[in-house]
CSV table of C-alpha atoms in Angstrom, one decimal:
chain,number,residue,atom,x,y,z
A,1,UNK,CA,83.4,-70.7,-9.2
A,2,UNK,CA,82.0,-73.5,-11.5
A,3,UNK,CA,80.6,-75.2,-8.2
A,4,UNK,CA,79.1,-72.1,-7.4
A,5,UNK,CA,77.5,-71.6,-11.1
A,6,UNK,CA,76.5,-75.3,-10.7
A,7,UNK,CA,74.5,-75.0,-7.3
A,8,UNK,CA,73.1,-71.5,-8.6
A,9,UNK,CA,71.6,-73.1,-12.2
A,10,UNK,CA,70.4,-76.3,-10.0
A,11,UNK,CA,68.6,-74.2,-7.7
A,12,UNK,CA,66.9,-72.6,-10.5
A,13,UNK,CA,65.3,-75.9,-11.6
A,14,UNK,CA,68.0,-76.1,-14.9
A,15,UNK,CA,68.5,-79.3,-16.0
A,16,UNK,CA,71.8,-79.8,-16.4
A,17,UNK,CA,73.7,-82.9,-18.7
A,18,UNK,CA,73.2,-84.2,-22.1
A,19,UNK,CA,69.5,-84.6,-23.3
A,20,UNK,CA,68.3,-87.9,-24.1
A,21,UNK,CA,67.4,-89.2,-27.6
A,22,UNK,CA,64.3,-91.6,-26.1
A,23,UNK,CA,61.4,-90.5,-24.3
A,24,UNK,CA,59.2,-92.6,-22.5
A,25,UNK,CA,56.7,-93.6,-25.5
A,26,UNK,CA,59.8,-94.5,-27.6
A,27,UNK,CA,61.0,-97.1,-24.9
A,28,UNK,CA,57.4,-98.6,-25.3
A,29,UNK,CA,57.8,-99.2,-29.6
A,30,UNK,CA,61.1,-100.2,-29.0
A,31,UNK,CA,59.5,-103.0,-26.6
A,32,UNK,CA,57.3,-104.3,-28.4
A,33,UNK,CA,59.3,-104.3,-31.6
A,34,UNK,CA,61.7,-106.3,-29.9
A,35,UNK,CA,59.1,-108.8,-28.6
A,36,UNK,CA,57.7,-109.0,-32.3
A,37,UNK,CA,61.1,-110.6,-32.8
A,38,UNK,CA,62.6,-107.6,-34.8
A,39,UNK,CA,66.5,-107.0,-35.0
A,40,UNK,CA,68.2,-103.8,-33.0
A,41,UNK,CA,69.4,-102.9,-37.2
A,42,UNK,CA,65.8,-103.0,-37.9
A,43,UNK,CA,64.9,-100.7,-34.8
A,44,UNK,CA,66.9,-98.5,-34.9
A,45,UNK,CA,66.3,-97.6,-39.1
A,46,UNK,CA,62.6,-97.2,-37.9
A,47,UNK,CA,63.4,-95.3,-34.7
A,48,UNK,CA,66.1,-93.0,-36.1
A,49,UNK,CA,69.0,-94.0,-33.3
A,50,UNK,CA,71.8,-95.9,-33.0
A,51,UNK,CA,71.7,-99.9,-32.5
A,52,UNK,CA,73.7,-99.4,-28.9
A,53,UNK,CA,71.0,-97.0,-27.8
A,54,UNK,CA,68.7,-99.8,-29.1
A,55,UNK,CA,70.5,-102.0,-26.7
A,56,UNK,CA,70.8,-99.8,-24.1
A,57,UNK,CA,66.7,-99.6,-24.0
A,58,UNK,CA,65.9,-102.9,-23.6
A,59,UNK,CA,68.6,-103.4,-21.0
A,60,UNK,CA,66.6,-100.1,-19.3
A,61,UNK,CA,63.8,-102.9,-19.1
A,62,UNK,CA,65.7,-105.9,-18.0
A,63,UNK,CA,66.8,-104.3,-15.4
A,64,UNK,CA,63.6,-102.6,-14.1
A,65,UNK,CA,61.9,-106.1,-14.3
A,66,UNK,CA,64.6,-107.6,-11.5
A,67,UNK,CA,64.0,-104.9,-9.1
């Protein structure tokens, strides 16, 4: 029953899963602040997310540049 419900939701175009904390423009802002030499703590206070979220955003940039 669960699989049928998930398939039905997907076919209707419903997005499944947890909403993202950051939008694309937030990633750009984070990356520019990191390039300026700001610490994760300062950036997390400015953006309003955790230091781990800042770290993940920075890691996504590193992964994208290696591809």
